[in-house]
Coordinates of C-alpha atoms in Angstrom, one line a residue:
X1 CA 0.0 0.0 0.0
X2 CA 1.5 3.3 -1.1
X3 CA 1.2 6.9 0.0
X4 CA -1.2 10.0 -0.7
X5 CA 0.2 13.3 -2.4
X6 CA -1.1 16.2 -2.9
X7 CA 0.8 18.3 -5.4
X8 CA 0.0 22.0 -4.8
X9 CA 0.9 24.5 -7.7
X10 CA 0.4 21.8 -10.0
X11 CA -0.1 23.8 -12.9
X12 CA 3.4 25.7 -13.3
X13 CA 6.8 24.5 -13.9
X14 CA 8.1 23.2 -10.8
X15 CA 4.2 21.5 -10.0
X16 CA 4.3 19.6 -13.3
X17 CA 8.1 18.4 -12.7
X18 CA 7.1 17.0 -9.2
X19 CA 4.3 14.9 -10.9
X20 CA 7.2 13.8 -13.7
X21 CA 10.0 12.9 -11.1
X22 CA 6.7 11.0 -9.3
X23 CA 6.2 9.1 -11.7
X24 CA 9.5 8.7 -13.0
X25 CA 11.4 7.5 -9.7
X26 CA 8.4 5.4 -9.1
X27 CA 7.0 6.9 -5.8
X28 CA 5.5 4.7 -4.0
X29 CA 1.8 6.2 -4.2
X30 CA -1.5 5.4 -4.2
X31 CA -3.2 8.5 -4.6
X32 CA -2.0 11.9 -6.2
X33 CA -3.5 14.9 -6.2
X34 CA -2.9 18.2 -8.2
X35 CA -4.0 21.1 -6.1
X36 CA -3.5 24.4 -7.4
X37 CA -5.7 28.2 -7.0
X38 CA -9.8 27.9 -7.8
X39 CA -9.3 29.9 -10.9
X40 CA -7.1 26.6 -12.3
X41 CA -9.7 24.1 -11.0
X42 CA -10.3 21.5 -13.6
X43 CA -7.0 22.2 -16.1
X44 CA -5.7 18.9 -16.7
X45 CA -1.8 18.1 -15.8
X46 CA 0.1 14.5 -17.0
X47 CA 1.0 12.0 -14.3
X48 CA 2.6 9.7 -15.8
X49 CA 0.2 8.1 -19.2
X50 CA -2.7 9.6 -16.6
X51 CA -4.6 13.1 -16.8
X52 CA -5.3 14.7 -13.3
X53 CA -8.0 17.2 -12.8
X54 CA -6.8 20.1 -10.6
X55 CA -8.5 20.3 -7.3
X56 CA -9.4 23.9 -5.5
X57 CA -6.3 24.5 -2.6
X58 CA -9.5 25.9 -0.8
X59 CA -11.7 22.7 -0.9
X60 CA -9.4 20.1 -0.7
X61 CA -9.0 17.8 2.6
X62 CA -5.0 17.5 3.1
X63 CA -5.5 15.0 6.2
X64 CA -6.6 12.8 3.4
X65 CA -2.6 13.1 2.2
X66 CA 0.6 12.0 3.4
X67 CA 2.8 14.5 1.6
X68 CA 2.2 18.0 0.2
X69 CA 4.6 19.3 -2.3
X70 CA 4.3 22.7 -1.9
X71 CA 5.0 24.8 -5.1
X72 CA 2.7 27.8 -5.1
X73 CA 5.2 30.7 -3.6
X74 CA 5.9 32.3 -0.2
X75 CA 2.7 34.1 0.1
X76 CA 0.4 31.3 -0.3
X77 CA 2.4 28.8 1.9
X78 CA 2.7 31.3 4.5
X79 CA -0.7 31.0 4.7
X80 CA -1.1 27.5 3.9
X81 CA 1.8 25.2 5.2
X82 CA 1.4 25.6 8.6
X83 CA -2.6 24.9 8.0
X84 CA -1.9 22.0 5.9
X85 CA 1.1 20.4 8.5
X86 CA -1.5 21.0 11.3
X87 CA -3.9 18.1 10.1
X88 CA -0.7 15.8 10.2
X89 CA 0.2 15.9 6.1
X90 CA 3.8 16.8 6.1
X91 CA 4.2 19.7 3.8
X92 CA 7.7 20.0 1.6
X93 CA 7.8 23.3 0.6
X94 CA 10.0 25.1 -2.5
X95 CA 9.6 28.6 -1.8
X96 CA 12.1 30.6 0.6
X97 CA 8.9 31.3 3.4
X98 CA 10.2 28.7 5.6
X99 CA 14.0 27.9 4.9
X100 CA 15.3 30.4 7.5
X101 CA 13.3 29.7 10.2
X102 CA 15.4 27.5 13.4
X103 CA 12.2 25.2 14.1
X104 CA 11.8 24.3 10.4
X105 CA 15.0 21.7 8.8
X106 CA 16.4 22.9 5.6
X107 CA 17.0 19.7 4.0
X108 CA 19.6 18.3 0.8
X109 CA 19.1 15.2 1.7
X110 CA 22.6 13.6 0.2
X111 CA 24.1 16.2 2.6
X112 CA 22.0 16.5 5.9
X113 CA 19.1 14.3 5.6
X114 CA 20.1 13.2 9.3
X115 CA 18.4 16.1 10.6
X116 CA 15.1 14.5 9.5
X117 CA 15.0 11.7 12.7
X118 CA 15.1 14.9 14.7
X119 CA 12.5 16.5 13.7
X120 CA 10.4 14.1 12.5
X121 CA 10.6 13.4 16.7
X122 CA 9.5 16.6 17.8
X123 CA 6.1 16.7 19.7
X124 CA 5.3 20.2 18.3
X125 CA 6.8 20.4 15.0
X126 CA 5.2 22.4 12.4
X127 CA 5.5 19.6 9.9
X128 CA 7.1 21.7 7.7
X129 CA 10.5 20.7 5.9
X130 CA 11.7 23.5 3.4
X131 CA 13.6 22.8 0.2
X132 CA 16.7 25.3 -0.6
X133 CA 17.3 27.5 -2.9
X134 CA 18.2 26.1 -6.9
X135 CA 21.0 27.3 -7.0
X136 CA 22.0 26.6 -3.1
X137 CA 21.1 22.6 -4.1
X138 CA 23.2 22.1 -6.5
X139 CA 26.3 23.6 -4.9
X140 CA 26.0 22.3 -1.4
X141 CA 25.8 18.1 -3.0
X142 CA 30.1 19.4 -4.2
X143 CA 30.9 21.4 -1.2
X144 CA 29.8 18.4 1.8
X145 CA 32.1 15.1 0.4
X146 CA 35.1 17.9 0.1
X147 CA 34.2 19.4 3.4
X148 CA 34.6 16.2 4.9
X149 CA 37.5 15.3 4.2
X150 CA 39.6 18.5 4.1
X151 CA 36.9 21.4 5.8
X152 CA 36.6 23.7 3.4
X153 CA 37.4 27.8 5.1
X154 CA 35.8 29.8 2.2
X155 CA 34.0 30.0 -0.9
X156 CA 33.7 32.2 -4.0
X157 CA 30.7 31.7 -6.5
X158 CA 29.4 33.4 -9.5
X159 CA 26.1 31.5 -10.8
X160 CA 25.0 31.5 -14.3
X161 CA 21.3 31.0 -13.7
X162 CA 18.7 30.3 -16.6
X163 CA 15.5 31.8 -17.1
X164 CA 12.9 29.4 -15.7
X165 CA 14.2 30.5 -12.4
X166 CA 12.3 32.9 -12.5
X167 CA 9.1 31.0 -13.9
X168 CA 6.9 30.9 -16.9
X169 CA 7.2 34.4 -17.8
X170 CA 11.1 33.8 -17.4
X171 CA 11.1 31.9 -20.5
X172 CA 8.7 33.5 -22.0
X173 CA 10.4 36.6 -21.8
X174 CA 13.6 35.0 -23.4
X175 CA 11.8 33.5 -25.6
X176 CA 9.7 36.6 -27.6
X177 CA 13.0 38.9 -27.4
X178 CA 15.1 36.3 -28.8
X179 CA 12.3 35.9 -31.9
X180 CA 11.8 39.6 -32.0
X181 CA 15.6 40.6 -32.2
X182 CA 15.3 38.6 -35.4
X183 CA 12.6 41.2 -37.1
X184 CA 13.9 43.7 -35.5
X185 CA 11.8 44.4 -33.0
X186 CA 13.1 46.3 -30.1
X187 CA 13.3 43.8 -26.4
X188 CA 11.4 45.0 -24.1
X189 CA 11.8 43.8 -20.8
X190 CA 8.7 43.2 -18.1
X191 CA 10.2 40.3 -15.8
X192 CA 13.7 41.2 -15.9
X193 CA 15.1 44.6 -15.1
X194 CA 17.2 44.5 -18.8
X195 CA 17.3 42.8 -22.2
X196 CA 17.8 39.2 -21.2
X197 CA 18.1 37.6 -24.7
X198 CA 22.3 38.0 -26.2
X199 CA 22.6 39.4 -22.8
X200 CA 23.4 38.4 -19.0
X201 CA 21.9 40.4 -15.8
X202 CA 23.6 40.6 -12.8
X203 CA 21.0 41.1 -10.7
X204 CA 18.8 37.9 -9.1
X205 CA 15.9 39.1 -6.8
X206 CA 16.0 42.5 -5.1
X207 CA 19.1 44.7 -3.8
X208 CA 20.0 44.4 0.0
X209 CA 21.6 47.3 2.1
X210 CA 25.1 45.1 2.1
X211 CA 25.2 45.6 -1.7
X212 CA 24.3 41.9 -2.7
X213 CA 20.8 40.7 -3.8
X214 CA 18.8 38.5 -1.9
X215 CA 19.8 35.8 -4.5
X216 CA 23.4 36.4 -3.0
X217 CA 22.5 36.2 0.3
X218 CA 20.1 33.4 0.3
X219 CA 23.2 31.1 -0.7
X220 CA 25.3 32.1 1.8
X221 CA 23.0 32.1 4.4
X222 CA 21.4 28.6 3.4
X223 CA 24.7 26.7 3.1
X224 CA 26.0 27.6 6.3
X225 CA 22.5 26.3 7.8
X226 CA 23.0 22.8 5.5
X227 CA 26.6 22.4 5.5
X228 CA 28.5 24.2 8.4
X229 CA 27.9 27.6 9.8
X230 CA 31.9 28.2 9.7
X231 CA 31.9 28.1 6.1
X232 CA 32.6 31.7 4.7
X233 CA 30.5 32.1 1.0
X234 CA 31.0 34.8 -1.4
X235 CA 28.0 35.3 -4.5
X236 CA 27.5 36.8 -7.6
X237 CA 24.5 35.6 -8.7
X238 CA 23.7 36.3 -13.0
X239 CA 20.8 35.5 -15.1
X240 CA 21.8 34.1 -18.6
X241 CA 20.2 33.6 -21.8
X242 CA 19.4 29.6 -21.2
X243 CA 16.2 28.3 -20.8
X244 CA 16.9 25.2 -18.0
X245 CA 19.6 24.4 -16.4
X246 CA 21.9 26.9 -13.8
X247 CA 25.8 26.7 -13.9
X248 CA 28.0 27.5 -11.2
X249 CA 32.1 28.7 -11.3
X250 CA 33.3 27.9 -7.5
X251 CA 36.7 28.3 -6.3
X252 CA 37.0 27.0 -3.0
X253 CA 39.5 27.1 0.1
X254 CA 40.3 24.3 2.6
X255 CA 42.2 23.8 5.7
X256 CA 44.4 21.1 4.7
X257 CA 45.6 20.3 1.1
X258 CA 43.4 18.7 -1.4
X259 CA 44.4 18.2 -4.4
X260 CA 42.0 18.0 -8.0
X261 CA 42.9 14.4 -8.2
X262 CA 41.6 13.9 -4.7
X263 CA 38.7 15.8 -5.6
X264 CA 37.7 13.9 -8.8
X265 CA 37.9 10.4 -6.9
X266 CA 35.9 12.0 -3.8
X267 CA 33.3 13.7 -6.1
X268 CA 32.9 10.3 -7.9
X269 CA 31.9 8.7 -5.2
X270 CA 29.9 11.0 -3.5
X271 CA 25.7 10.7 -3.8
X272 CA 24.4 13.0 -6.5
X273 CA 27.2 13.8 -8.4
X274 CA 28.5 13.0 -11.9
X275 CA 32.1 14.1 -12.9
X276 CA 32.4 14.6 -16.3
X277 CA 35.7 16.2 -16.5
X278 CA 38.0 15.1 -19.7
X279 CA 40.9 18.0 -20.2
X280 CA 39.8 18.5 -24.2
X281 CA 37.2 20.0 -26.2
X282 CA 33.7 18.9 -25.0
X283 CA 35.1 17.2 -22.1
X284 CA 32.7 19.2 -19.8
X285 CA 29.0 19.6 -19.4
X286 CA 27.0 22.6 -20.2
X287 CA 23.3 23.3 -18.9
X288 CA 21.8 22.0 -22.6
X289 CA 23.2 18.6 -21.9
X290 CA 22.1 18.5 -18.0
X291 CA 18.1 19.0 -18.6
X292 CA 16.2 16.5 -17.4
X293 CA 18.9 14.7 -15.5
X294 CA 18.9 13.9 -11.8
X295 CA 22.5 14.5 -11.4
X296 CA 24.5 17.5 -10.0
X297 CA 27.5 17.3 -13.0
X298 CA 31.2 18.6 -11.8
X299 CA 33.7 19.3 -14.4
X300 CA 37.0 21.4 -14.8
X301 CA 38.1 20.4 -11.4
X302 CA 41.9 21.8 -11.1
X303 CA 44.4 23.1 -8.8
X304 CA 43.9 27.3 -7.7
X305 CA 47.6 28.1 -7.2
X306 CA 46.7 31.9 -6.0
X307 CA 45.7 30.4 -2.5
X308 CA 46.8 27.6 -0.7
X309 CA 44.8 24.8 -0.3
X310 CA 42.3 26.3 -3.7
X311 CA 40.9 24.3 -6.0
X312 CA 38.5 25.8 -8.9
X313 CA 35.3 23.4 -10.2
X314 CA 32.4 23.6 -12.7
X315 CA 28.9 22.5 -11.5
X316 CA 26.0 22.2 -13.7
X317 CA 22.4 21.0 -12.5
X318 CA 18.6 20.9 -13.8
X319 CA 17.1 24.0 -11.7
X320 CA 14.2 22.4 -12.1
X321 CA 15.3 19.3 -10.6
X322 CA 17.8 18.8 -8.5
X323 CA 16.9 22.7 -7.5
X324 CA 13.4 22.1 -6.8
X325 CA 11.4 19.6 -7.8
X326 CA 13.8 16.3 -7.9
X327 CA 14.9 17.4 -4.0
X328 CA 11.1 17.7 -2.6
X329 CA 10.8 14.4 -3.9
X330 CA 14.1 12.8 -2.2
X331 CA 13.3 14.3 0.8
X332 CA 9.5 12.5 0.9
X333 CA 12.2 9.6 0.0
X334 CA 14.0 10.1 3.0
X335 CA 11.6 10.0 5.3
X336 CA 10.2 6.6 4.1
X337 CA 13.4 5.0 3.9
X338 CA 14.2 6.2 7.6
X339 CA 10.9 4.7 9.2
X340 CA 9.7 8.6 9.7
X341 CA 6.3 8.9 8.7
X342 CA 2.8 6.8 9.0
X343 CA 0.3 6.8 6.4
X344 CA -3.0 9.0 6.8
X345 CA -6.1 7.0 7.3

Protein backbone atom coordinates (compact mmCIF):
# COMPACT_ATOMS: atom_id res chain seq x y z
CA UNK A 1 0.00 0.00 0.00
CA UNK A 2 1.49 3.26 -1.09
CA UNK A 3 1.25 6.95 0.00
CA UNK A 4 -1.24 10.01 -0.69
CA UNK A 5 0.22 13.34 -2.43
CA UNK A 6 -1.11 16.24 -2.88
CA UNK A 7 0.83 18.35 -5.41
CA UNK A 8 0.04 22.04 -4.83
CA UNK A 9 0.87 24.52 -7.69
CA UNK A 10 0.42 21.81 -9.98
CA UNK A 11 -0.11 23.76 -12.88
CA UNK A 12 3.41 25.67 -13.31
CA UNK A 13 6.81 24.49 -13.87
CA UNK A 14 8.10 23.21 -10.75
CA UNK A 15 4.23 21.52 -10.02
CA UNK A 16 4.33 19.63 -13.29
CA UNK A 17 8.12 18.43 -12.73
CA UNK A 18 7.05 17.03 -9.23
CA UNK A 19 4.32 14.93 -10.87
CA UNK A 20 7.19 13.76 -13.74
CA UNK A 21 9.97 12.88 -11.09
CA UNK A 22 6.68 10.98 -9.26
CA UNK A 23 6.20 9.15 -11.68
CA UNK A 24 9.54 8.72 -12.97
CA UNK A 25 11.42 7.48 -9.72
CA UNK A 26 8.38 5.35 -9.09
CA UNK A 27 7.03 6.85 -5.83
CA UNK A 28 5.46 4.74 -3.98
CA UNK A 29 1.81 6.17 -4.18
CA UNK A 30 -1.47 5.37 -4.25
CA UNK A 31 -3.16 8.53 -4.59
CA UNK A 32 -2.00 11.90 -6.18
CA UNK A 33 -3.51 14.95 -6.25
CA UNK A 34 -2.86 18.24 -8.16
CA UNK A 35 -3.99 21.12 -6.15
CA UNK A 36 -3.55 24.45 -7.43
CA UNK A 37 -5.75 28.18 -6.96
CA UNK A 38 -9.83 27.91 -7.78
CA UNK A 39 -9.26 29.87 -10.86
CA UNK A 40 -7.05 26.63 -12.27
CA UNK A 41 -9.71 24.09 -11.04
CA UNK A 42 -10.30 21.48 -13.62
CA UNK A 43 -7.04 22.19 -16.10
CA UNK A 44 -5.68 18.88 -16.69
CA UNK A 45 -1.81 18.08 -15.76
CA UNK A 46 0.09 14.53 -17.02
CA UNK A 47 0.99 11.99 -14.31
CA UNK A 48 2.57 9.67 -15.80
CA UNK A 49 0.18 8.05 -19.22
CA UNK A 50 -2.68 9.62 -16.61
CA UNK A 51 -4.63 13.15 -16.83
CA UNK A 52 -5.27 14.71 -13.27
CA UNK A 53 -8.04 17.20 -12.84
CA UNK A 54 -6.77 20.08 -10.64
CA UNK A 55 -8.46 20.26 -7.25
CA UNK A 56 -9.36 23.87 -5.50
CA UNK A 57 -6.32 24.55 -2.58
CA UNK A 58 -9.47 25.95 -0.81
CA UNK A 59 -11.68 22.71 -0.86
CA UNK A 60 -9.41 20.07 -0.66
CA UNK A 61 -8.98 17.82 2.58
CA UNK A 62 -4.99 17.51 3.10
CA UNK A 63 -5.54 15.01 6.25
CA UNK A 64 -6.62 12.83 3.37
CA UNK A 65 -2.59 13.12 2.24
CA UNK A 66 0.56 11.95 3.42
CA UNK A 67 2.81 14.49 1.60
CA UNK A 68 2.16 17.99 0.24
CA UNK A 69 4.64 19.29 -2.31
CA UNK A 70 4.32 22.73 -1.91
CA UNK A 71 4.99 24.83 -5.06
CA UNK A 72 2.65 27.81 -5.09
CA UNK A 73 5.21 30.71 -3.64
CA UNK A 74 5.89 32.25 -0.21
CA UNK A 75 2.68 34.13 0.06
CA UNK A 76 0.41 31.31 -0.26
CA UNK A 77 2.41 28.77 1.93
CA UNK A 78 2.74 31.26 4.54
CA UNK A 79 -0.75 30.96 4.74
CA UNK A 80 -1.09 27.51 3.90
CA UNK A 81 1.85 25.16 5.21
CA UNK A 82 1.41 25.59 8.65
CA UNK A 83 -2.64 24.91 8.00
CA UNK A 84 -1.94 22.02 5.89
CA UNK A 85 1.14 20.41 8.50
CA UNK A 86 -1.48 21.04 11.30
CA UNK A 87 -3.86 18.07 10.07
CA UNK A 88 -0.72 15.75 10.22
CA UNK A 89 0.15 15.87 6.07
CA UNK A 90 3.76 16.84 6.07
CA UNK A 91 4.20 19.71 3.82
CA UNK A 92 7.68 20.02 1.57
CA UNK A 93 7.83 23.29 0.61
CA UNK A 94 9.96 25.10 -2.52
CA UNK A 95 9.65 28.65 -1.80
CA UNK A 96 12.10 30.61 0.55
CA UNK A 97 8.89 31.27 3.36
CA UNK A 98 10.20 28.69 5.62
CA UNK A 99 13.97 27.90 4.86
CA UNK A 100 15.26 30.39 7.50
CA UNK A 101 13.27 29.65 10.24
CA UNK A 102 15.37 27.54 13.38
CA UNK A 103 12.24 25.25 14.09
CA UNK A 104 11.85 24.31 10.39
CA UNK A 105 15.01 21.74 8.80
CA UNK A 106 16.35 22.91 5.58
CA UNK A 107 16.95 19.74 3.95
CA UNK A 108 19.59 18.32 0.85
CA UNK A 109 19.09 15.18 1.68
CA UNK A 110 22.56 13.55 0.20
CA UNK A 111 24.12 16.19 2.57
CA UNK A 112 21.97 16.53 5.94
CA UNK A 113 19.08 14.31 5.59
CA UNK A 114 20.07 13.21 9.26
CA UNK A 115 18.42 16.15 10.56
CA UNK A 116 15.12 14.45 9.49
CA UNK A 117 15.04 11.68 12.65
CA UNK A 118 15.06 14.92 14.72
CA UNK A 119 12.46 16.54 13.66
CA UNK A 120 10.42 14.13 12.54
CA UNK A 121 10.63 13.36 16.74
CA UNK A 122 9.49 16.57 17.81
CA UNK A 123 6.09 16.70 19.74
CA UNK A 124 5.25 20.18 18.33
CA UNK A 125 6.76 20.41 15.01
CA UNK A 126 5.22 22.44 12.38
CA UNK A 127 5.46 19.59 9.94
CA UNK A 128 7.11 21.75 7.65
CA UNK A 129 10.46 20.74 5.85
CA UNK A 130 11.75 23.49 3.44
CA UNK A 131 13.60 22.81 0.17
CA UNK A 132 16.70 25.29 -0.63
CA UNK A 133 17.33 27.45 -2.86
CA UNK A 134 18.17 26.11 -6.91
CA UNK A 135 20.96 27.25 -6.99
CA UNK A 136 22.00 26.55 -3.06
CA UNK A 137 21.12 22.55 -4.07
CA UNK A 138 23.23 22.10 -6.51
CA UNK A 139 26.30 23.56 -4.91
CA UNK A 140 25.96 22.28 -1.39
CA UNK A 141 25.84 18.09 -3.00
CA UNK A 142 30.13 19.39 -4.22
CA UNK A 143 30.95 21.37 -1.23
CA UNK A 144 29.78 18.38 1.80
CA UNK A 145 32.06 15.13 0.43
CA UNK A 146 35.13 17.89 0.06
CA UNK A 147 34.25 19.35 3.37
CA UNK A 148 34.58 16.16 4.93
CA UNK A 149 37.54 15.30 4.15
CA UNK A 150 39.58 18.52 4.07
CA UNK A 151 36.89 21.37 5.80
CA UNK A 152 36.57 23.73 3.39
CA UNK A 153 37.44 27.75 5.10
CA UNK A 154 35.80 29.82 2.15
CA UNK A 155 33.99 29.98 -0.90
CA UNK A 156 33.73 32.21 -3.99
CA UNK A 157 30.72 31.69 -6.47
CA UNK A 158 29.36 33.37 -9.50
CA UNK A 159 26.11 31.52 -10.75
CA UNK A 160 25.01 31.49 -14.32
CA UNK A 161 21.29 31.03 -13.73
CA UNK A 162 18.73 30.31 -16.56
CA UNK A 163 15.45 31.77 -17.13
CA UNK A 164 12.94 29.41 -15.72
CA UNK A 165 14.22 30.50 -12.38
CA UNK A 166 12.34 32.93 -12.53
CA UNK A 167 9.12 30.97 -13.85
CA UNK A 168 6.92 30.87 -16.93
CA UNK A 169 7.17 34.41 -17.76
CA UNK A 170 11.10 33.84 -17.44
CA UNK A 171 11.10 31.86 -20.48
CA UNK A 172 8.66 33.53 -22.05
CA UNK A 173 10.36 36.62 -21.83
CA UNK A 174 13.61 35.00 -23.42
CA UNK A 175 11.85 33.47 -25.64
CA UNK A 176 9.68 36.63 -27.55
CA UNK A 177 13.02 38.87 -27.37
CA UNK A 178 15.07 36.27 -28.84
CA UNK A 179 12.30 35.88 -31.94
CA UNK A 180 11.84 39.56 -31.97
CA UNK A 181 15.55 40.58 -32.16
CA UNK A 182 15.26 38.57 -35.44
CA UNK A 183 12.63 41.18 -37.08
CA UNK A 184 13.90 43.74 -35.51
CA UNK A 185 11.75 44.42 -32.95
CA UNK A 186 13.07 46.35 -30.09
CA UNK A 187 13.32 43.84 -26.44
CA UNK A 188 11.36 44.98 -24.10
CA UNK A 189 11.81 43.82 -20.77
CA UNK A 190 8.75 43.21 -18.09
CA UNK A 191 10.16 40.33 -15.81
CA UNK A 192 13.71 41.20 -15.91
CA UNK A 193 15.10 44.59 -15.05
CA UNK A 194 17.17 44.54 -18.83
CA UNK A 195 17.31 42.84 -22.23
CA UNK A 196 17.83 39.19 -21.25
CA UNK A 197 18.14 37.63 -24.72
CA UNK A 198 22.29 38.00 -26.21
CA UNK A 199 22.56 39.38 -22.77
CA UNK A 200 23.43 38.42 -19.00
CA UNK A 201 21.90 40.38 -15.84
CA UNK A 202 23.59 40.65 -12.78
CA UNK A 203 21.01 41.15 -10.69
CA UNK A 204 18.84 37.90 -9.07
CA UNK A 205 15.90 39.08 -6.77
CA UNK A 206 16.02 42.45 -5.12
CA UNK A 207 19.14 44.71 -3.83
CA UNK A 208 20.00 44.36 -0.01
CA UNK A 209 21.61 47.32 2.05
CA UNK A 210 25.07 45.13 2.13
CA UNK A 211 25.20 45.57 -1.73
CA UNK A 212 24.33 41.85 -2.66
CA UNK A 213 20.84 40.69 -3.82
CA UNK A 214 18.77 38.50 -1.94
CA UNK A 215 19.77 35.85 -4.46
CA UNK A 216 23.39 36.39 -3.03
CA UNK A 217 22.54 36.20 0.34
CA UNK A 218 20.10 33.42 0.26
CA UNK A 219 23.17 31.11 -0.66
CA UNK A 220 25.33 32.14 1.80
CA UNK A 221 23.00 32.09 4.40
CA UNK A 222 21.44 28.59 3.41
CA UNK A 223 24.68 26.67 3.07
CA UNK A 224 26.02 27.59 6.34
CA UNK A 225 22.53 26.32 7.81
CA UNK A 226 23.02 22.84 5.50
CA UNK A 227 26.65 22.36 5.48
CA UNK A 228 28.50 24.16 8.42
CA UNK A 229 27.85 27.64 9.83
CA UNK A 230 31.85 28.23 9.73
CA UNK A 231 31.92 28.07 6.06
CA UNK A 232 32.57 31.67 4.65
CA UNK A 233 30.54 32.07 1.02
CA UNK A 234 30.99 34.75 -1.43
CA UNK A 235 28.04 35.31 -4.49
CA UNK A 236 27.51 36.77 -7.64
CA UNK A 237 24.52 35.64 -8.71
CA UNK A 238 23.71 36.32 -12.97
CA UNK A 239 20.79 35.47 -15.07
CA UNK A 240 21.75 34.06 -18.56
CA UNK A 241 20.18 33.58 -21.78
CA UNK A 242 19.43 29.57 -21.17
CA UNK A 243 16.17 28.28 -20.83
CA UNK A 244 16.94 25.22 -18.03
CA UNK A 245 19.58 24.44 -16.41
CA UNK A 246 21.91 26.90 -13.75
CA UNK A 247 25.76 26.75 -13.85
CA UNK A 248 28.01 27.49 -11.15
CA UNK A 249 32.07 28.66 -11.35
CA UNK A 250 33.34 27.94 -7.51
CA UNK A 251 36.66 28.35 -6.34
CA UNK A 252 37.00 26.99 -2.95
CA UNK A 253 39.49 27.11 0.09
CA UNK A 254 40.27 24.27 2.64
CA UNK A 255 42.19 23.78 5.72
CA UNK A 256 44.35 21.06 4.74
CA UNK A 257 45.59 20.30 1.11
CA UNK A 258 43.42 18.72 -1.43
CA UNK A 259 44.39 18.23 -4.39
CA UNK A 260 42.05 18.00 -8.00
CA UNK A 261 42.87 14.42 -8.22
CA UNK A 262 41.56 13.90 -4.65
CA UNK A 263 38.69 15.78 -5.62
CA UNK A 264 37.74 13.89 -8.84
CA UNK A 265 37.89 10.44 -6.87
CA UNK A 266 35.95 12.04 -3.84
CA UNK A 267 33.33 13.75 -6.08
CA UNK A 268 32.91 10.33 -7.93
CA UNK A 269 31.89 8.73 -5.23
CA UNK A 270 29.87 10.95 -3.47
CA UNK A 271 25.70 10.69 -3.81
CA UNK A 272 24.36 13.04 -6.54
CA UNK A 273 27.16 13.83 -8.38
CA UNK A 274 28.51 13.05 -11.88
CA UNK A 275 32.14 14.06 -12.86
CA UNK A 276 32.36 14.61 -16.32
CA UNK A 277 35.72 16.19 -16.53
CA UNK A 278 38.05 15.07 -19.68
CA UNK A 279 40.86 17.99 -20.24
CA UNK A 280 39.77 18.51 -24.17
CA UNK A 281 37.20 20.03 -26.22
CA UNK A 282 33.67 18.85 -24.98
CA UNK A 283 35.10 17.22 -22.08
CA UNK A 284 32.73 19.21 -19.85
CA UNK A 285 28.99 19.59 -19.43
CA UNK A 286 26.98 22.56 -20.20
CA UNK A 287 23.26 23.34 -18.95
CA UNK A 288 21.80 22.01 -22.58
CA UNK A 289 23.16 18.55 -21.91
CA UNK A 290 22.07 18.48 -17.95
CA UNK A 291 18.12 19.03 -18.57
CA UNK A 292 16.16 16.54 -17.42
CA UNK A 293 18.89 14.67 -15.47
CA UNK A 294 18.87 13.89 -11.79
CA UNK A 295 22.46 14.49 -11.39
CA UNK A 296 24.51 17.50 -10.03
CA UNK A 297 27.50 17.30 -12.96
CA UNK A 298 31.18 18.61 -11.81
CA UNK A 299 33.72 19.28 -14.40
CA UNK A 300 37.02 21.41 -14.84
CA UNK A 301 38.07 20.44 -11.39
CA UNK A 302 41.92 21.82 -11.09
CA UNK A 303 44.41 23.12 -8.76
CA UNK A 304 43.88 27.27 -7.66
CA UNK A 305 47.58 28.11 -7.21
CA UNK A 306 46.74 31.92 -6.05
CA UNK A 307 45.67 30.43 -2.53
CA UNK A 308 46.82 27.60 -0.71
CA UNK A 309 44.82 24.77 -0.33
CA UNK A 310 42.29 26.25 -3.71
CA UNK A 311 40.91 24.29 -6.04
CA UNK A 312 38.50 25.79 -8.93
CA UNK A 313 35.32 23.42 -10.20
CA UNK A 314 32.42 23.57 -12.69
CA UNK A 315 28.89 22.51 -11.50
CA UNK A 316 26.04 22.16 -13.72
CA UNK A 317 22.41 20.98 -12.50
CA UNK A 318 18.62 20.95 -13.84
CA UNK A 319 17.13 24.02 -11.65
CA UNK A 320 14.20 22.42 -12.15
CA UNK A 321 15.28 19.27 -10.59
CA UNK A 322 17.82 18.79 -8.49
CA UNK A 323 16.89 22.73 -7.47
CA UNK A 324 13.42 22.05 -6.79
CA UNK A 325 11.37 19.58 -7.79
CA UNK A 326 13.85 16.29 -7.88
CA UNK A 327 14.94 17.40 -4.01
CA UNK A 328 11.06 17.75 -2.56
CA UNK A 329 10.79 14.44 -3.92
CA UNK A 330 14.10 12.76 -2.24
CA UNK A 331 13.30 14.31 0.81
CA UNK A 332 9.53 12.50 0.87
CA UNK A 333 12.20 9.59 -0.02
CA UNK A 334 14.00 10.13 2.98
CA UNK A 335 11.61 10.04 5.31
CA UNK A 336 10.24 6.56 4.06
CA UNK A 337 13.43 4.97 3.92
CA UNK A 338 14.17 6.17 7.58
CA UNK A 339 10.90 4.71 9.19
CA UNK A 340 9.73 8.58 9.70
CA UNK A 341 6.34 8.89 8.68
CA UNK A 342 2.83 6.83 9.00
CA UNK A 343 0.29 6.84 6.44
CA UNK A 344 -3.05 9.03 6.77
CA UNK A 345 -6.07 7.04 7.26
Amino acid sequence: MGYKVAVVGATGNVGREMLSILEERQFPVDEVHAIASRKSMGVEVSFGDRTLKCQDLEQFDFSRADFCLMSAGSAVSKDWSPRIGATGCIVIDNSSCWRYEPDVPLVVPEVNAHVLADYMARPNRRNIIANPNCSTAQLVVVLKPLHDVARIRRVVVATYQSVSGAGKEGLDELWNQTKGIFVTDQPTPRKFTKQIAFNVIPHIDVFMDSGDTKEEWKMVAETKKIVDPKIRLTATCVRVPVFVGHSEAVNIEFETPISADEARDILREAPGCMVIDKRENGGYITPVECVGDFATFISRIREDATVENGLNLWVVSDNLRKGAALNAVQIAESLINRGLIKKAA
